[in-house]
Each structure stands twice: as C-alpha cells, then as structure tokens.
Amino acid sequence: MATTFFRRIARSAPIAFPVALGSQSKAGSGAFRFSAGAIAALSGGFSYYYLASGNNLVYLDQAKEETGPKTALNPDKWLEFKLQDTARVSHNTQLFRFSFEPSAELGLHVASCLLTRAPLGYNAEGKTKYVIRPYTPISDPEAKGYFDLLIKVYPDGKMSQHFASLKPGDVLEVKGPVEKFKYSPNMKKHIGMIAGGSGITPMLQVIDAIVKNPEDNTQISLLYANVSPDDILLKQKLDVLQANHPNLKIFYTVDNPTKNWKGGVGYVSKDMALKGLPLPADDTLILVCGPPGMMEHISGGKAPDWSQGEVKGVLKELGYTEQMVFKF
C-alpha cells in the first residue's frame, strides 16, 4: 500500500513527497501508527486561544474565476480541508496532505502561512475554546487540489494532539493566508538564509519560488542547523535542488554529528555566517527562522508587538542592519 501511495503522490508532487521522504513512509490508511508524543507546528510562530463556534466547508473565491484560478482559502472564514494522506519524513516528523477542489489553487502567496485551529473543550460560559497555530505549507502555492504541511513530533503541544488524532478523511479547520514576507523576483541580488529545524519551511517556500522562475537570478545561500543528521528535514529535496540549481548553496551544521558527518558542527557561528552568507550590502537580505534560542543568538527575537525589532546577536556583530534582516 505504501508503494501505491508514493506512486500516486509522485505524479502530483515528484519532489515534495517521495524525494523528501525516501522509504520512511506509509499511506494514510489508518494503519499508520503515530508516535506516543504529540505533534507541534513548524512555522516558528506562535500559539494562542480563540473562542468561536460554527464550521464552514471549503470556500472558493468565485470572484476570481473570470480573472484567474479559483482559490480555496478565505482570510475571513474558518474552512474545513480533508486529510488525504500522511507519510513519515524522519524519526519524529510527518507530512500531511490536505485536499480541496481539484480545479482550485490554495491561494497562498510567497511567503505566507496558514492558521489552523482545533477545539479544546469549553470555557466557563460554555463556548468552544480553540488552540490556533500557524503553519507554512511546503507544497507549491500554485498546486491545484492539495497542500502539504510538515509536522514535527514533540512530547507535548495542544495543536499537535489534534493532528495526531486525525485520520484520512478527517478535516482540519484552516484560515488564511497570512502574509509574513512578500517576495518578488530579483528583489535582492543575494538572499542569505539561516534556518533551525522546522524553520526550514518558509525558507523552502522562497527557494522554490526562486529556482522555478527562469527570470529570477537571485543567489541563495542557506545555513541549516539541526540537532543531528537524522533531524535534517527534507534534506533529500534540498540536495536535489542544490544539485540542479547553481544559484543555490547549502551548508548544514549539527550539534551531534555522526562518525561520517562532513558538514559543520555546533550552532551557527560567526565564522559560518562569514563563509556562508552574503556580506552586508544594500542588495543583500538575510532571512532567519528557528527556535527562540537560535533566533536570539543569530538575530535577536521579534519585538513584544511581533514587529521585527532590532537586530542583535551574530548578524549585528557582522554589520547587518534592520533593513538587511527579516525574522520569520
């Protein structure tokens, strides 16, 4: 059944599923066993509660039918998307594919995320309480009829428990898109990226947009940090992209290297940044996404109001300004 699943997925997403997953996968047939831990969101974002009630079926923006593809997302309504399949990416990470009308596009811009929600019981007034968490899809924004979410397994997490409970045919409530960073072709000569763990998802969205556009000459340098080689998400896909696109350079670093590891060791350092990123300049932009500790070390976190805040850490020491850095 797993073989059938990957053959079917390969026809619609030849890199996103089979190349990224290798052989560590199963079809979402109900036989798939989830880890005992919960699953947490990957967008390097936030979590909060929301009080509301009522469900909506997937909404298609009919106003766009005459001028462009129909879109499945609605920024003002929570809509239900059906889980089509799941697959295992690594020892603690899974891929979820959700479907909608085959003739429609999701309506996602680069780089944007979705909001997802799950019920958490009731408050003192008897109203449904929800946990809401953002996710960055890793599928092509122009893909029709589906989108993919990459989910990492953690020991706890309220939204993750909902994901772990989903079976093919179940639905997920989604609203969006929420634009985080507006990318346009050739907006900068060289874009550097520093990602930690699940922070690769918005980077991949930008990378895909650049390399699939023959008119986009942007150079890309990615520093990707993880705990161990086994924790490097989507490494096979990233390696294929690098091999096929000379404007993409990737450097991996891990905290716990294996005997045969040939990449960097430890946190992203000033030396790694000097060697792997474009120098500070008006035509340079550095994108950063990762866990809070990494963000503080590299660029400083966002301000309390979720604005970009000042640049700190390694990037400040190397001379990058607020205009040269964007924090997801």
Coordinates of C-alpha atoms in Angstrom, one line a residue:
M1 CA 0.0 0.0 0.0
A2 CA 2.9 2.4 0.7
T3 CA 4.3 1.8 -2.8
T4 CA 0.9 2.6 -4.3
F5 CA 0.8 5.8 -2.2
F6 CA 4.2 7.1 -3.3
R7 CA 3.5 6.3 -7.0
R8 CA 0.3 8.3 -6.7
I9 CA 1.9 11.2 -4.8
A10 CA 4.8 11.3 -7.3
R11 CA 2.5 12.0 -10.2
S12 CA 1.4 15.3 -8.5
A13 CA 4.5 16.2 -6.5
P14 CA 7.6 14.5 -7.7
I15 CA 9.9 16.1 -5.2
A16 CA 7.9 17.2 -2.2
F17 CA 6.8 13.7 -1.1
P18 CA 9.0 10.9 -2.4
V19 CA 12.3 12.7 -2.6
A20 CA 11.9 14.2 0.8
L21 CA 10.7 11.1 2.4
G22 CA 12.7 8.3 0.9
S23 CA 11.5 5.0 2.2
Q24 CA 10.3 6.1 5.7
S25 CA 6.7 6.3 4.9
K26 CA 3.2 4.8 5.0
A27 CA 0.0 5.6 3.3
G28 CA -2.6 7.3 5.4
S29 CA -4.8 4.2 5.6
G30 CA -5.5 4.1 9.3
A31 CA -2.7 1.5 9.8
F32 CA -0.2 4.3 10.3
R33 CA 0.9 4.5 13.9
F34 CA 1.6 7.9 15.4
S35 CA 4.4 8.5 17.9
A36 CA 3.4 8.5 21.5
G37 CA 4.4 12.1 21.7
A38 CA 2.4 14.9 20.2
I39 CA 3.0 16.9 17.0
A40 CA 3.9 20.5 17.0
A41 CA 3.7 23.2 14.4
L42 CA 6.7 24.1 12.3
S43 CA 6.4 27.7 11.3
G44 CA 8.5 29.1 14.1
G45 CA 5.4 31.1 15.1
F46 CA 3.0 31.4 18.0
S47 CA 0.1 29.8 19.7
Y48 CA -3.0 31.3 21.2
Y49 CA -6.6 30.5 22.1
Y50 CA -9.7 31.6 20.2
L51 CA -13.4 31.5 21.2
A52 CA -15.8 30.8 18.4
S53 CA -18.3 28.3 17.0
G54 CA -19.6 27.0 13.7
N55 CA -18.0 25.2 10.8
N56 CA -17.7 26.0 7.1
L57 CA -17.0 23.9 4.1
V58 CA -14.1 24.9 1.8
Y59 CA -14.9 28.2 0.3
L60 CA -13.9 29.0 -3.3
D61 CA -13.4 32.6 -4.3
Q62 CA -15.8 32.8 -7.2
A63 CA -14.9 36.4 -7.9
K64 CA -11.6 35.2 -9.2
E65 CA -12.9 32.7 -11.7
E66 CA -13.0 35.2 -14.5
T67 CA -9.6 36.7 -13.9
G68 CA -7.6 33.7 -12.6
P69 CA -7.7 30.4 -10.8
K70 CA -10.3 29.8 -8.1
T71 CA -8.7 29.9 -4.6
A72 CA -9.6 27.6 -1.7
L73 CA -8.5 29.8 1.2
N74 CA -10.6 32.6 2.8
P75 CA -8.9 35.0 5.2
D76 CA -12.1 35.8 7.0
K77 CA -13.6 32.3 7.4
W78 CA -12.5 29.0 9.0
L79 CA -12.9 26.3 6.4
E80 CA -12.6 22.6 6.5
F81 CA -10.0 20.7 4.5
K82 CA -10.0 16.9 4.2
L83 CA -6.9 14.9 5.2
Q84 CA -5.9 12.8 2.1
D85 CA -2.7 11.1 3.2
T86 CA 0.2 11.1 5.7
A87 CA 3.8 10.0 5.4
R88 CA 6.8 9.8 7.7
V89 CA 9.7 12.1 6.9
S90 CA 12.1 11.2 9.8
H91 CA 12.0 9.6 13.2
N92 CA 9.9 12.5 14.6
T93 CA 8.4 14.3 11.6
Q94 CA 5.4 13.6 9.4
L95 CA 3.9 15.1 6.3
F96 CA 0.2 15.7 6.0
R97 CA -1.6 16.2 2.7
F98 CA -4.9 18.0 2.7
S99 CA -7.2 18.2 -0.3
F100 CA -9.8 20.5 -1.8
E101 CA -11.5 21.1 -5.2
P102 CA -9.1 19.8 -7.9
S103 CA -9.6 22.8 -10.2
A104 CA -8.7 25.4 -7.4
E105 CA -5.4 26.7 -6.1
L106 CA -4.9 27.2 -2.4
G107 CA -4.4 31.0 -2.8
L108 CA -1.1 31.2 -0.9
H109 CA 1.5 33.9 -1.5
V110 CA 5.2 33.7 -1.0
A111 CA 6.0 33.8 1.8
S112 CA 2.8 33.2 3.7
C113 CA 1.4 30.8 6.4
L114 CA -2.0 29.4 7.3
L115 CA -3.8 29.5 10.6
T116 CA -5.2 26.1 11.8
R117 CA -7.4 25.5 14.8
A118 CA -8.6 22.7 17.0
P119 CA -11.2 22.6 19.8
L120 CA -10.0 22.5 23.4
G121 CA -13.3 22.0 25.2
Y122 CA -15.4 24.8 26.6
N123 CA -14.8 27.9 28.7
A124 CA -16.8 28.9 31.8
E125 CA -19.5 30.4 29.6
G126 CA -20.0 27.2 27.7
K127 CA -18.4 28.5 24.5
T128 CA -16.0 26.3 22.5
K129 CA -12.3 27.1 23.2
Y130 CA -9.7 26.6 20.4
V131 CA -6.0 26.4 20.1
I132 CA -4.7 28.2 17.0
R133 CA -1.3 27.7 15.4
P134 CA 0.3 28.9 12.2
Y135 CA 1.9 26.5 9.6
T136 CA 3.8 27.2 6.5
P137 CA 2.9 24.8 3.7
I138 CA 5.8 23.3 1.8
S139 CA 3.8 22.4 -1.4
D140 CA 3.9 24.6 -4.5
P141 CA 1.5 27.5 -3.9
E142 CA 0.2 27.0 -7.5
A143 CA -0.6 23.3 -7.0
K144 CA -4.2 22.5 -7.6
G145 CA -6.4 20.5 -5.2
Y146 CA -4.0 20.0 -2.3
F147 CA -1.5 21.4 0.1
D148 CA 1.2 19.8 2.3
L149 CA 2.1 20.5 5.9
L150 CA 5.3 19.3 7.6
I151 CA 4.8 18.5 11.2
K152 CA 7.5 17.7 13.8
V153 CA 6.7 15.4 16.8
Y154 CA 7.3 16.9 20.2
P155 CA 6.5 15.5 23.7
D156 CA 3.5 17.9 24.1
G157 CA 1.5 20.5 22.4
K158 CA -2.2 21.2 22.2
M159 CA -2.5 21.6 18.5
S160 CA -0.2 18.6 17.9
Q161 CA -2.5 16.3 19.8
H162 CA -5.2 17.3 17.3
F163 CA -3.0 16.5 14.4
A164 CA -2.0 13.1 15.9
S165 CA -5.7 12.2 16.2
L166 CA -6.5 12.9 12.5
K167 CA -7.1 10.0 10.1
P168 CA -7.5 10.2 6.3
G169 CA -11.0 11.6 5.7
D170 CA -11.0 13.8 8.8
V171 CA -11.0 17.5 8.3
L172 CA -8.8 20.4 9.5
E173 CA -10.1 23.9 10.0
V174 CA -7.9 26.5 8.2
K175 CA -8.0 30.2 7.6
G176 CA -5.7 32.5 5.7
P177 CA -3.4 33.2 4.1
V178 CA -1.3 35.3 6.5
E179 CA 1.5 37.1 4.5
K180 CA 4.7 37.1 6.5
F181 CA 7.3 38.2 3.9
K182 CA 6.4 39.5 0.4
Y183 CA 8.9 38.1 -2.1
S184 CA 9.2 39.4 -5.6
P185 CA 11.7 38.1 -8.2
N186 CA 15.1 39.8 -8.2
M187 CA 14.2 42.0 -5.3
K188 CA 17.7 41.4 -4.0
K189 CA 20.9 40.2 -5.7
H190 CA 21.7 37.7 -2.9
I191 CA 19.5 36.3 -0.2
G192 CA 21.1 34.5 2.7
M193 CA 19.0 32.2 4.9
I194 CA 19.6 30.8 8.4
A195 CA 17.2 28.1 9.5
G196 CA 17.0 25.9 12.5
G197 CA 14.9 22.7 12.5
S198 CA 11.4 23.4 11.4
G199 CA 12.3 26.9 10.4
I200 CA 13.2 25.5 7.0
T201 CA 9.6 25.7 5.9
P202 CA 9.3 29.4 5.0
M203 CA 12.8 29.2 3.5
L204 CA 11.8 26.4 1.2
Q205 CA 8.8 28.4 0.1
V206 CA 11.1 31.2 -1.0
I207 CA 13.7 28.9 -2.5
D208 CA 11.1 27.1 -4.6
A209 CA 9.7 30.4 -5.9
I210 CA 13.2 31.5 -7.0
V211 CA 14.5 28.3 -8.6
K212 CA 11.4 27.6 -10.6
N213 CA 11.4 31.1 -12.2
P214 CA 14.0 31.2 -15.1
E215 CA 13.8 35.0 -15.0
D216 CA 14.8 35.2 -11.3
N217 CA 18.6 35.5 -11.0
T218 CA 18.7 35.7 -7.2
Q219 CA 21.6 34.0 -5.5
I220 CA 20.7 31.9 -2.4
S221 CA 22.9 30.8 0.5
L222 CA 21.3 28.6 3.2
L223 CA 22.8 27.8 6.6
Y224 CA 20.7 25.0 8.0
A225 CA 21.2 23.9 11.7
N226 CA 19.8 20.8 13.3
V227 CA 20.4 18.5 16.3
S228 CA 21.7 15.5 14.3
P229 CA 21.9 14.4 10.7
D230 CA 18.7 12.4 11.1
D231 CA 16.9 15.6 12.1
I232 CA 17.6 17.5 8.9
L233 CA 14.2 17.9 7.4
L234 CA 13.7 17.5 3.6
K235 CA 17.5 17.0 3.1
Q236 CA 17.0 14.9 0.0
K237 CA 14.8 17.6 -1.6
L238 CA 17.3 20.3 -0.7
D239 CA 20.2 18.4 -2.1
V240 CA 18.4 17.8 -5.3
L241 CA 17.6 21.5 -5.6
Q242 CA 21.2 22.4 -4.9
A243 CA 22.5 19.9 -7.5
N244 CA 20.1 21.3 -10.2
H245 CA 20.4 25.0 -9.5
P246 CA 23.9 26.6 -9.3
N247 CA 22.5 29.7 -7.7
L248 CA 21.6 27.7 -4.5
K249 CA 24.3 26.9 -2.0
I250 CA 23.5 25.0 1.3
F251 CA 25.7 24.4 4.4
Y252 CA 24.4 22.0 7.0
T253 CA 25.5 22.0 10.7
V254 CA 24.5 19.7 13.5
D255 CA 25.0 19.6 17.3
N256 CA 25.6 15.8 17.4
P257 CA 27.5 14.7 14.3
T258 CA 27.8 11.0 13.2
K259 CA 31.2 9.4 12.5
N260 CA 31.0 10.1 8.8
W261 CA 29.4 13.6 9.0
K262 CA 31.1 16.0 6.6
G263 CA 29.2 19.3 7.4
G264 CA 29.5 21.8 10.2
V265 CA 29.4 21.0 13.9
G266 CA 27.6 23.1 16.5
Y267 CA 25.5 26.2 16.5
V268 CA 25.6 28.6 13.6
S269 CA 28.8 30.6 14.4
K270 CA 30.2 34.0 13.3
D271 CA 32.7 32.1 11.2
M272 CA 30.0 30.0 9.5
A273 CA 28.0 33.2 8.7
L274 CA 31.1 34.9 7.3
K275 CA 31.8 32.0 5.0
G276 CA 28.3 31.0 4.1
L277 CA 26.3 34.3 3.8
P278 CA 26.5 37.3 1.5
L279 CA 28.3 40.3 3.0
P280 CA 26.2 43.2 4.4
A281 CA 25.1 45.4 1.5
D282 CA 22.0 47.2 0.1
D283 CA 21.3 44.3 -2.3
T284 CA 21.6 41.7 0.4
L285 CA 18.8 40.2 2.6
I286 CA 19.2 37.7 5.4
L287 CA 16.1 35.6 6.3
V288 CA 16.1 34.0 9.8
C289 CA 13.7 31.3 11.2
G290 CA 14.1 28.9 14.0
P291 CA 13.5 28.2 17.7
P292 CA 13.7 31.2 20.1
G293 CA 17.1 30.4 21.4
M294 CA 18.6 30.3 17.9
M295 CA 16.9 33.5 17.0
E296 CA 18.3 35.3 20.0
H297 CA 21.8 34.0 19.1
I298 CA 21.6 34.9 15.4
S299 CA 19.5 38.0 15.0
G300 CA 17.6 38.7 18.3
G301 CA 13.9 37.8 18.6
K302 CA 11.0 39.9 17.4
A303 CA 9.7 42.8 19.5
P304 CA 6.9 42.2 22.0
D305 CA 4.4 43.5 19.5
W306 CA 5.6 41.0 16.9
S307 CA 7.3 43.6 14.8
Q308 CA 10.8 42.9 13.5
G309 CA 12.6 44.6 16.4
E310 CA 16.3 45.5 16.4
V311 CA 19.0 43.2 15.0
K312 CA 21.2 41.6 17.7
G313 CA 23.5 38.6 18.0
V314 CA 25.8 37.3 15.3
L315 CA 24.2 39.3 12.5
K316 CA 24.6 42.6 14.4
E317 CA 28.3 41.8 15.1
L318 CA 28.9 41.2 11.4
G319 CA 27.4 44.6 10.5
Y320 CA 23.9 43.7 9.2
T321 CA 21.3 46.4 9.7
E322 CA 17.5 46.1 10.3
Q323 CA 17.0 46.8 6.5
M324 CA 19.1 43.7 5.7
V325 CA 17.4 41.2 8.0
F326 CA 14.0 39.7 8.1
K327 CA 12.8 37.4 11.0
F328 CA 10.0 34.9 10.4

